[in-house]
Tab-separated table of C-alpha atoms and ligand atoms in Angstrom:
chain	number	residue	atom	x	y	z
A	1	MET	CA	-0.166	0.223	0.242
A	2	PHE	CA	0.758	3.605	-0.828
A	3	PRO	CA	1.614	5.651	2.465
A	4	THR	CA	-0.795	8.684	3.252
A	5	SER	CA	0.771	11.621	1.604
A	6	GLN	CA	2.089	14.638	4.179
A	7	GLN	CA	0.228	17.775	5.196
A	8	THR	CA	1.051	20.715	6.967
A	9	ILE	CA	0.445	20.753	10.548
A	10	GLY	CA	-0.841	24.284	10.237
A	11	PRO	CA	-1.037	27.242	12.434
A	12	PHE	CA	-3.711	25.490	15.032
A	13	PHE	CA	-2.122	22.689	16.755
A	14	PRO	CA	-3.728	22.611	19.621
A	15	ALA	CA	-1.898	23.892	22.932
A	16	GLU	CA	-3.735	21.649	24.783
A	17	PHE	CA	-1.867	18.726	23.290
A	18	PHE	CA	1.386	19.953	25.197
A	19	GLY	CA	1.738	18.276	28.326
A	20	PRO	CA	3.869	19.817	31.716
A	21	ALA	CA	6.432	17.025	30.685
A	22	ASP	CA	6.400	16.230	27.015
A	23	HIS	CA	9.449	17.933	26.367
A	24	ASP	CA	11.571	16.108	28.905
A	25	LEU	CA	12.437	12.489	28.051
A	26	THR	CA	13.883	11.473	31.356
A	27	ARG	CA	10.305	10.560	32.582
A	28	VAL	CA	8.190	8.259	30.916
A	29	SER	CA	4.857	10.338	32.278
A	30	ALA	CA	4.072	13.363	33.541
A	31	GLU	CA	3.794	11.809	36.821
A	32	ALA	CA	6.839	9.293	36.878
A	33	ALA	CA	10.274	9.993	38.628
A	34	PRO	CA	12.948	10.923	36.191
A	35	THR	CA	15.463	8.493	35.245
A	36	ARG	CA	18.940	8.319	37.519
A	37	ARG	CA	20.893	6.750	34.700
A	38	GLY	CA	23.105	9.003	32.890
A	39	GLU	CA	23.893	12.594	32.908
A	40	ALA	CA	20.640	14.617	32.727
A	41	ILE	CA	21.026	17.727	30.359
A	42	LEU	CA	19.289	20.602	28.811
A	43	LEU	CA	18.602	21.385	25.117
A	44	ARG	CA	17.795	24.587	24.089
A	45	GLY	CA	17.983	26.843	20.780
A	46	ARG	CA	15.927	29.007	18.328
A	47	VAL	CA	13.811	27.938	15.185
A	48	THR	CA	14.250	30.826	12.548
A	49	ARG	CA	13.369	31.174	8.826
A	50	GLN	CA	14.054	33.072	6.010
A	51	GLY	CA	15.439	36.479	6.861
A	52	GLY	CA	16.612	34.967	10.552
A	53	LEU	CA	13.017	35.639	11.779
A	54	PRO	CA	11.631	33.723	14.552
A	55	CYS	CA	9.777	30.240	13.631
A	56	VAL	CA	6.817	31.065	16.151
A	57	ASN	CA	4.219	27.850	17.387
A	58	ALA	CA	6.608	25.007	15.499
A	59	VAL	CA	6.526	21.816	17.092
A	60	LEU	CA	9.670	19.978	17.530
A	61	GLU	CA	9.633	16.233	18.351
A	62	LEU	CA	13.150	14.901	20.148
A	63	TRP	CA	14.406	11.213	20.017
A	64	GLN	CA	17.586	9.377	20.806
A	65	ALA	CA	18.984	6.835	22.612
A	66	ASP	CA	19.493	6.299	26.227
A	67	ALA	CA	22.500	7.604	28.165
A	68	ALA	CA	24.170	3.930	27.335
A	69	GLY	CA	23.350	3.994	23.576
A	70	ARG	CA	20.498	1.618	23.907
A	71	PHE	CA	16.788	2.068	22.315
A	72	ALA	CA	13.339	1.267	23.326
A	73	GLY	CA	13.128	-2.570	22.950
A	74	ASP	CA	16.420	-3.561	23.529
A	75	ALA	CA	16.328	-5.762	26.775
A	76	ASP	CA	18.758	-3.782	28.883
A	77	ALA	CA	17.343	-0.117	27.745
A	78	ASP	CA	16.463	2.293	30.606
A	79	PRO	CA	12.949	1.478	31.324
A	80	ASP	CA	12.694	4.946	32.982
A	81	PHE	CA	13.534	6.823	30.105
A	82	LEU	CA	11.090	7.579	27.105
A	83	PHE	CA	13.480	8.049	24.099
A	84	TRP	CA	10.976	10.813	22.486
A	85	GLY	CA	9.711	14.470	23.693
A	86	ARG	CA	7.704	17.101	22.122
A	87	ALA	CA	8.228	20.951	22.819
A	88	ARG	CA	6.938	24.048	20.619
A	89	THR	CA	8.738	27.445	20.242
A	90	ASP	CA	7.648	30.317	21.444
A	91	GLY	CA	6.869	33.763	20.210
A	92	ASP	CA	10.558	34.321	20.012
A	93	GLY	CA	11.145	30.896	18.151
A	94	ARG	CA	12.871	29.477	21.294
A	95	TYR	CA	12.250	25.494	22.577
A	96	ALA	CA	13.805	23.626	25.726
A	97	PHE	CA	13.998	19.750	25.954
A	98	ARG	CA	15.567	18.096	29.074
A	99	THR	CA	17.097	14.709	28.239
A	100	VAL	CA	20.173	12.586	29.061
A	101	LEU	CA	23.340	13.017	26.817
A	102	PRO	CA	22.889	10.205	24.570
A	103	GLY	CA	25.368	7.044	24.737
A	104	ARG	CA	27.325	5.930	21.637
A	105	PHE	CA	26.481	2.802	20.007
A	106	ALA	CA	27.175	0.948	16.683
A	107	ASP	CA	24.760	-0.066	14.029
A	108	GLN	CA	24.581	-1.081	10.436
A	109	LEU	CA	26.126	2.001	9.236
A	110	GLY	CA	29.133	2.376	11.791
A	111	PRO	CA	29.909	3.669	14.870
A	112	ARG	CA	27.621	6.230	16.039
A	113	ALA	CA	28.710	9.484	17.848
A	114	SER	CA	26.325	10.954	20.755
A	115	HIS	CA	23.514	12.523	18.695
A	116	ALA	CA	20.003	13.329	19.065
A	117	ASN	CA	17.546	13.408	16.222
A	118	VAL	CA	15.038	16.271	15.590
A	119	THR	CA	11.506	16.405	13.510
A	120	LEU	CA	10.370	19.795	12.810
A	121	LEU	CA	6.806	20.376	11.926
A	122	GLY	CA	5.315	24.029	11.342
A	123	SER	CA	2.816	26.014	9.489
A	124	GLY	CA	3.848	26.515	5.819
A	125	LEU	CA	5.989	22.918	6.406
A	126	MET	CA	4.239	20.743	3.882
A	127	ARG	CA	6.294	17.601	5.011
A	128	ARG	CA	8.138	17.601	8.314
A	129	VAL	CA	11.815	18.037	8.295
A	130	LEU	CA	14.129	15.906	9.788
A	131	THR	CA	18.007	16.680	11.347
A	132	THR	CA	20.559	15.068	13.641
A	133	LEU	CA	22.574	17.421	16.265
A	134	PHE	CA	25.699	15.988	17.633
A	135	PHE	CA	27.274	16.667	20.821
A	136	PRO	CA	30.425	18.157	21.366
A	137	ARG	CA	32.684	15.211	22.428
A	138	ALA	CA	36.223	13.645	21.064
A	139	ALA	CA	36.893	14.864	17.340
A	140	GLU	CA	37.651	11.137	16.391
A	141	GLU	CA	34.010	9.916	17.604
A	142	LEU	CA	32.504	13.000	15.293
A	143	ALA	CA	34.780	12.086	12.575
A	144	ALA	CA	34.018	8.342	12.504
A	145	ASP	CA	30.119	9.232	12.256
A	146	PRO	CA	28.768	7.845	8.972
A	147	VAL	CA	25.835	10.103	9.025
A	148	LEU	CA	27.539	13.433	9.948
A	149	ALA	CA	30.257	11.979	7.233
A	150	LEU	CA	27.242	12.579	4.729
A	151	VAL	CA	27.440	16.440	5.193
A	152	PRO	CA	29.561	18.370	3.192
A	153	SER	CA	32.522	19.411	5.557
A	154	GLY	CA	31.651	22.905	5.466
A	155	ARG	CA	28.232	22.429	6.769
A	156	ARG	CA	29.081	19.811	9.399
A	157	PRO	CA	29.709	22.544	12.272
A	158	LEU	CA	26.124	23.243	11.998
A	159	LEU	CA	24.820	19.997	13.326
A	160	LEU	CA	27.190	20.345	16.183
A	161	ALA	CA	25.266	21.523	19.442
A	162	ASP	CA	27.351	24.165	21.840
A	163	PRO	CA	28.004	24.005	25.576
A	164	ALA	CA	26.148	26.851	27.261
A	165	GLY	CA	26.958	26.977	30.864
A	166	GLU	CA	24.939	24.973	33.633
A	167	GLU	CA	21.585	25.680	34.839
A	168	ASP	CA	20.192	23.675	38.151
A	169	GLY	CA	23.487	22.128	38.142
A	170	LEU	CA	22.643	20.748	34.520
A	171	ARG	CA	24.760	21.012	31.711
A	172	VAL	CA	22.744	23.368	29.236
A	173	PHE	CA	23.596	22.731	25.021
A	174	ARG	CA	22.307	25.187	22.622
A	175	PHE	CA	21.157	23.987	18.983
A	176	ASP	CA	19.585	26.637	16.711
A	177	ILE	CA	17.798	25.477	13.668
A	178	ARG	CA	17.973	27.486	10.715
A	179	LEU	CA	15.116	26.305	8.166
A	180	ARG	CA	16.075	28.494	5.114
A	181	GLY	CA	19.007	31.205	4.061
A	182	THR	CA	22.176	32.208	5.495
A	183	ASP	CA	23.726	28.977	7.216
A	184	GLU	CA	20.800	26.805	6.791
A	185	THR	CA	20.808	23.763	8.914
A	186	PRO	CA	21.618	20.587	7.062
A	187	PHE	CA	18.225	18.257	6.723
A	188	PHE	CA	18.054	14.397	5.900
A	189	ALA	CA	15.597	13.048	3.607
A	190	VAL	CA	14.830	10.387	6.027
B	1	MET	CA	13.883	2.691	3.534
B	2	THR	CA	12.562	2.335	-0.494
B	3	ALA	CA	12.150	5.455	-2.317
B	4	LEU	CA	8.236	6.884	-2.668
B	5	PRO	CA	6.893	7.245	-5.970
B	6	GLU	CA	6.792	10.415	-7.322
B	7	GLY	CA	3.773	12.705	-6.356
B	8	ILE	CA	2.560	11.188	-3.402
B	9	GLU	CA	4.270	14.141	-0.991
B	10	PRO	CA	3.221	17.444	-1.469
B	11	GLU	CA	5.187	20.267	-3.341
B	12	VAL	CA	6.303	23.848	-2.704
B	13	PRO	CA	5.903	26.816	-2.514
B	14	VAL	CA	2.207	26.465	-2.526
B	15	PRO	CA	0.818	29.700	-4.561
B	16	GLY	CA	-1.097	31.988	-1.977
B	17	TYR	CA	0.820	30.474	1.013
B	18	PRO	CA	4.057	32.427	1.289
B	19	ASN	CA	4.769	30.333	4.565
B	20	THR	CA	5.584	27.544	2.354
B	21	TRP	CA	8.676	29.190	0.731
B	22	THR	CA	10.382	30.985	3.865
B	23	HIS	CA	9.758	27.779	6.045
B	24	THR	CA	11.362	25.208	3.458
B	25	PRO	CA	14.497	24.266	3.021
B	26	ALA	CA	16.747	25.873	-0.193
B	27	GLN	CA	19.140	23.251	-0.267
B	28	PRO	CA	18.679	19.638	-1.209
B	29	LEU	CA	17.869	17.189	1.674
B	30	LEU	CA	20.606	14.672	2.114
B	31	PRO	CA	19.804	11.080	1.357
B	32	ARG	CA	20.631	8.679	4.612
B	33	PRO	CA	20.195	5.005	5.067
B	34	ALA	CA	18.306	4.351	7.570
B	35	GLY	CA	19.778	2.932	10.620
B	36	ARG	CA	18.860	1.901	14.413
B	37	THR	CA	18.013	5.634	15.302
B	38	GLU	CA	15.372	5.674	12.407
B	39	MET	CA	13.966	2.314	13.216
B	40	ALA	CA	13.881	3.393	16.789
B	41	GLY	CA	10.635	4.867	18.527
B	42	PRO	CA	9.103	5.303	21.851
B	43	VAL	CA	7.707	2.498	23.871
B	44	ARG	CA	3.959	2.942	25.158
B	45	LEU	CA	3.985	6.744	24.090
B	46	HIS	CA	0.407	6.988	25.324
B	47	ARG	CA	1.979	7.290	29.008
B	48	LYS	CA	2.631	10.766	27.937
B	49	LEU	CA	0.587	11.408	25.226
B	50	VAL	CA	-2.339	10.486	27.357
B	51	PRO	CA	-5.537	9.387	25.136
B	52	GLY	CA	-8.970	9.263	26.221
B	53	ALA	CA	-10.733	12.477	24.858
B	54	VAL	CA	-12.381	10.795	21.894
B	55	ASN	CA	-15.622	12.798	22.006
B	56	LEU	CA	-14.958	16.610	20.861
B	57	ALA	CA	-18.459	17.126	20.530
B	58	GLU	CA	-19.948	16.945	24.276
B	59	ALA	CA	-17.486	19.287	26.190
B	60	THR	CA	-20.548	20.063	27.903
B	61	PRO	CA	-21.979	16.711	29.211
B	62	GLY	CA	-25.685	16.897	27.942
B	63	ARG	CA	-25.102	19.757	25.497
B	64	PRO	CA	-23.784	18.729	22.209
B	65	ALA	CA	-21.885	20.949	20.138
B	66	ILE	CA	-23.342	22.777	16.860
B	67	GLY	CA	-22.866	21.099	13.492
B	68	GLN	CA	-23.687	18.081	12.210
B	69	LEU	CA	-22.651	15.234	14.927
B	70	MET	CA	-20.626	12.933	13.143
B	71	GLN	CA	-18.507	9.176	13.678
B	72	ILE	CA	-15.271	9.145	12.193
B	73	GLY	CA	-13.344	6.119	12.248
B	74	GLY	CA	-11.012	3.793	10.551
B	75	ARG	CA	-7.702	1.942	10.825
B	76	ILE	CA	-3.910	2.737	10.905
B	77	LEU	CA	-2.220	0.338	8.588
B	78	ASP	CA	1.498	-0.007	7.615
B	79	GLU	CA	2.913	-0.290	4.247
B	80	ALA	CA	2.037	-3.882	3.944
B	81	GLY	CA	-1.551	-3.517	4.831
B	82	ARG	CA	-0.656	-4.670	8.386
B	83	PRO	CA	-3.071	-2.792	11.191
B	84	VAL	CA	-0.822	-0.891	13.647
B	85	ALA	CA	-1.764	-1.415	17.369
B	86	GLY	CA	-0.865	0.938	20.335
B	87	ALA	CA	-0.394	3.938	17.766
B	88	VAL	CA	-1.617	7.376	19.191
B	89	VAL	CA	-3.907	9.371	16.836
B	90	GLU	CA	-4.267	13.247	17.623
B	91	LEU	CA	-7.182	14.767	15.932
B	92	TRP	CA	-8.000	18.535	15.688
B	93	GLN	CA	-10.282	20.561	13.649
B	94	ALA	CA	-12.506	23.792	12.908
B	95	ASN	CA	-15.838	24.136	14.474
B	96	ALA	CA	-19.242	24.107	12.469
B	97	ALA	CA	-18.701	27.732	11.791
B	98	GLY	CA	-15.360	27.119	10.456
B	99	ARG	CA	-13.035	28.330	13.520
B	100	TYR	CA	-10.510	27.217	15.541
B	101	ALA	CA	-10.519	27.136	19.295
B	102	HIS	CA	-6.932	28.467	19.207
B	103	ALA	CA	-5.186	31.718	19.860
B	104	ASN	CA	-3.866	31.987	16.352
B	105	ASP	CA	-7.182	32.073	14.791
B	106	GLY	CA	-8.335	35.466	14.378
B	107	SER	CA	-11.315	34.651	12.152
B	108	ALA	CA	-14.744	36.449	12.910
B	109	ALA	CA	-16.542	33.302	13.141
B	110	PRO	CA	-17.947	32.399	16.666
B	111	LEU	CA	-16.349	29.838	19.246
B	112	ASP	CA	-18.661	26.904	19.958
B	113	PRO	CA	-18.230	26.431	24.253
B	114	ASN	CA	-19.653	23.152	23.781
B	115	PHE	CA	-17.178	21.840	21.300
B	116	THR	CA	-13.493	20.736	22.293
B	117	GLY	CA	-11.609	20.712	18.521
B	118	HIS	CA	-9.287	18.192	19.665
B	119	GLY	CA	-9.091	14.451	20.940
B	120	ARG	CA	-6.498	12.119	21.088
B	121	ALA	CA	-6.903	8.130	20.748
B	122	LEU	CA	-5.045	4.836	20.565
B	123	THR	CA	-5.634	2.455	18.080
B	124	ASP	CA	-6.815	-1.288	19.107
B	125	GLU	CA	-5.234	-4.687	18.113
B	126	ASP	CA	-7.082	-4.030	14.597
B	127	GLY	CA	-5.397	-0.769	14.150
B	128	ARG	CA	-9.063	1.101	14.990
B	129	TYR	CA	-9.414	4.234	15.858
B	130	ALA	CA	-12.931	6.264	16.150
B	131	PHE	CA	-13.693	9.870	16.964
B	132	THR	CA	-16.972	11.423	17.872
B	133	THR	CA	-17.186	15.097	16.575
B	134	ILE	CA	-19.008	17.432	14.125
B	135	LYS	CA	-18.468	17.910	10.460
B	136	PRO	CA	-15.953	21.200	10.342
B	137	GLY	CA	-16.744	24.527	8.240
B	138	ALA	CA	-14.615	25.821	5.535
B	139	TYR	CA	-12.513	28.685	6.488
B	140	ALA	CA	-10.785	31.318	4.338
B	141	VAL	CA	-7.042	31.641	4.708
B	142	PRO	CA	-6.148	35.319	5.208
B	143	VAL	CA	-3.531	35.781	2.649
B	144	GLN	CA	-2.873	38.337	-0.165
B	145	GLU	CA	-5.118	36.105	-2.380
B	146	THR	CA	-7.481	34.269	-0.005
B	147	TRP	CA	-8.743	31.118	-0.865
B	148	TRP	CA	-11.120	28.794	0.944
B	149	ARG	CA	-10.015	25.445	3.113
B	150	PRO	CA	-12.264	22.679	2.441
B	151	PRO	CA	-13.797	21.325	5.414
B	152	HIS	CA	-10.909	18.795	6.889
B	153	LEU	CA	-9.479	17.101	9.945
B	154	HIS	CA	-5.980	17.491	10.640
B	155	PHE	CA	-4.233	13.917	12.224
B	156	SER	CA	-1.229	13.491	13.596
B	157	VAL	CA	0.063	9.796	14.003
B	158	HIS	CA	2.641	8.319	16.268
B	159	GLY	CA	3.380	4.711	14.818
B	160	PRO	CA	6.162	2.387	16.167
B	161	SER	CA	9.168	4.011	14.993
B	162	CYS	CA	10.349	7.668	13.851
B	163	LEU	CA	9.986	6.545	10.209
B	164	SER	CA	6.165	5.974	11.057
B	165	ARG	CA	5.144	9.634	12.270
B	166	LEU	CA	2.912	10.962	9.905
B	167	VAL	CA	1.117	14.635	10.116
B	168	THR	CA	-1.754	14.823	7.677
B	169	GLN	CA	-5.056	15.983	6.761
B	170	MET	CA	-8.385	14.511	6.006
B	171	TYR	CA	-11.407	15.594	3.514
B	172	PHE	CA	-14.720	15.032	2.564
B	173	PRO	CA	-16.283	13.665	-0.528
B	174	GLY	CA	-18.109	15.831	-2.563
B	175	GLU	CA	-16.931	19.078	-1.672
B	176	PRO	CA	-16.462	21.603	-4.414
B	177	LEU	CA	-13.927	23.447	-2.302
B	178	ASN	CA	-11.712	20.081	-2.526
B	179	ALA	CA	-10.815	20.650	-6.181
B	180	LEU	CA	-9.666	24.405	-5.570
B	181	ASP	CA	-7.961	23.786	-2.111
B	182	ARG	CA	-4.108	24.808	-2.737
B	183	ILE	CA	-2.725	22.342	0.178
B	184	LEU	CA	-4.483	19.424	-0.730
B	185	ASN	CA	-3.880	20.228	-4.471
B	186	ALA	CA	0.072	20.460	-3.763
B	187	ILE	CA	-0.122	16.974	-3.835
B	188	PRO	CA	0.533	15.914	-7.509
B	189	ASP	CA	-0.676	12.600	-7.769
B	190	GLY	CA	-4.354	12.345	-8.343
B	191	ALA	CA	-4.599	8.732	-6.646
B	192	ALA	CA	-2.813	10.159	-3.766
B	193	ARG	CA	-5.324	12.937	-3.255
B	194	SER	CA	-8.258	10.753	-3.337
B	195	ARG	CA	-6.823	8.389	-0.955
B	196	MET	CA	-7.000	11.484	1.699
B	197	ILE	CA	-10.818	11.896	1.092
B	198	ALA	CA	-13.066	9.855	3.885
B	199	ARG	CA	-15.473	7.744	2.473
B	200	PHE	CA	-19.271	8.258	3.405
B	201	LEU	CA	-20.833	5.428	5.426
B	202	PRO	CA	-24.677	5.123	4.612
B	203	PRO	CA	-26.847	6.028	7.436
B	204	PRO	CA	-28.272	2.627	8.199
B	205	SER	CA	-24.946	1.434	9.272
B	206	VAL	CA	-24.301	4.620	11.969
B	207	GLY	CA	-27.049	5.011	14.001
B	208	ASP	CA	-29.929	7.502	13.757
B	209	PHE	CA	-27.903	10.527	15.377
B	210	PHE	CA	-24.732	10.921	13.239
B	211	LEU	CA	-23.194	11.179	10.190
B	212	GLY	CA	-20.429	8.566	9.332
B	213	PHE	CA	-17.285	8.714	7.806
B	214	THR	CA	-14.377	5.951	7.552
B	215	HIS	CA	-11.112	6.710	6.924
B	216	ASP	CA	-7.629	4.720	6.628
B	217	ILE	CA	-4.268	5.847	7.315
B	218	VAL	CA	-1.297	4.321	5.576
B	219	LEU	CA	2.212	4.909	8.048
B	220	ARG	CA	5.660	4.258	6.391
B	221	GLY	CA	8.066	2.174	7.979
B	222	ARG	CA	7.026	-1.545	7.166
B	223	HIS	CA	10.154	-3.048	8.799
B	224	ALA	CA	9.075	-1.691	12.199
B	225	THR	CA	6.979	-4.159	14.788
B	226	PRO	CA	4.741	-2.263	16.937
B	227	GLU	CA	5.970	-2.576	20.561
B	228	ALA	CA	3.342	-4.144	23.014
C	1	FE	FE1	-7.184	23.504	9.272
């Protein structure tokens, strides 16, 4: 069967769909205690469109491995980690997630560096856009990553999250997404 | 992942919808093979995206929303036609007057206090979802060359993997505005467009109080198996 076609999320995605802990991957539900495995971090950034203007009311979905590089369904995956979270941008285009620093793993593509994946949905985006951000770790780890290697070398720095201090005892990383124009973020087909 | 046939996904820019140009990447998308991260997804996402609000048309008990009450349901399937159990299905829509209960909707059409406008369901073992709602009204898109959106439902579906995530819209059969809608017609392939139009159910199969429509949604990612 053919998959159903994508359509834009439009400007009216209900605010009621965002629960208080949806942006927090370290909890499997709003009531659950956060996972105790790994290093909890904050991931923040700003989404802009052509001309550097803020992209407001965009929906971001984040998914990644747990702190040990395992995924949901693996026998030894962290049962207290959800692997997925959702956030929306404010009037200035800013978003925020709480998660854990993802672990490395190897799969059929090769040794994967510490990374998280983003789906972005928004008014005017007729298809979702996908990207992958990399946490700043050893240069060899990044150099060996087979997905980062698909990006033209001059654009690779655009996929690196930057350390941005600490807050409430947690390290903060910043990752800005530029949908179109100068320093446009590299996006992947799948 | 196998590539999709041409014409199934929408093309940009959409005339009269300037955001489709300003928000869409100018650089070509980078193809990448699917690895573990593309096949992965959350387990039992409904712990966080809590389903249950499947009746949009009775925000106040005993006071139905204004409009044509309607049952909409169907199945969530994968590309092999197998039902996707445990999928989270989110629905949002305008009320009978074509107005969204959303801060961004500045239209002059009235709100309906008895209509919530949004709901969330979890598919059963057969991949089925069902909502009770009203048929939405058409609404004008306030851009330079105004056009009218036909009645439509917005669906957001979370399948078993992040590959099978889908945001789409559903349309109604026989609506003259369908042929003029720039968002529906951004999909080049006619057969793909017709798959986005729900099927009308004959009234005897629905009961005395509701219009009935059925609509199946097919997700990508045939390799993924649903998590229990
Ligand atoms: Fe709409």
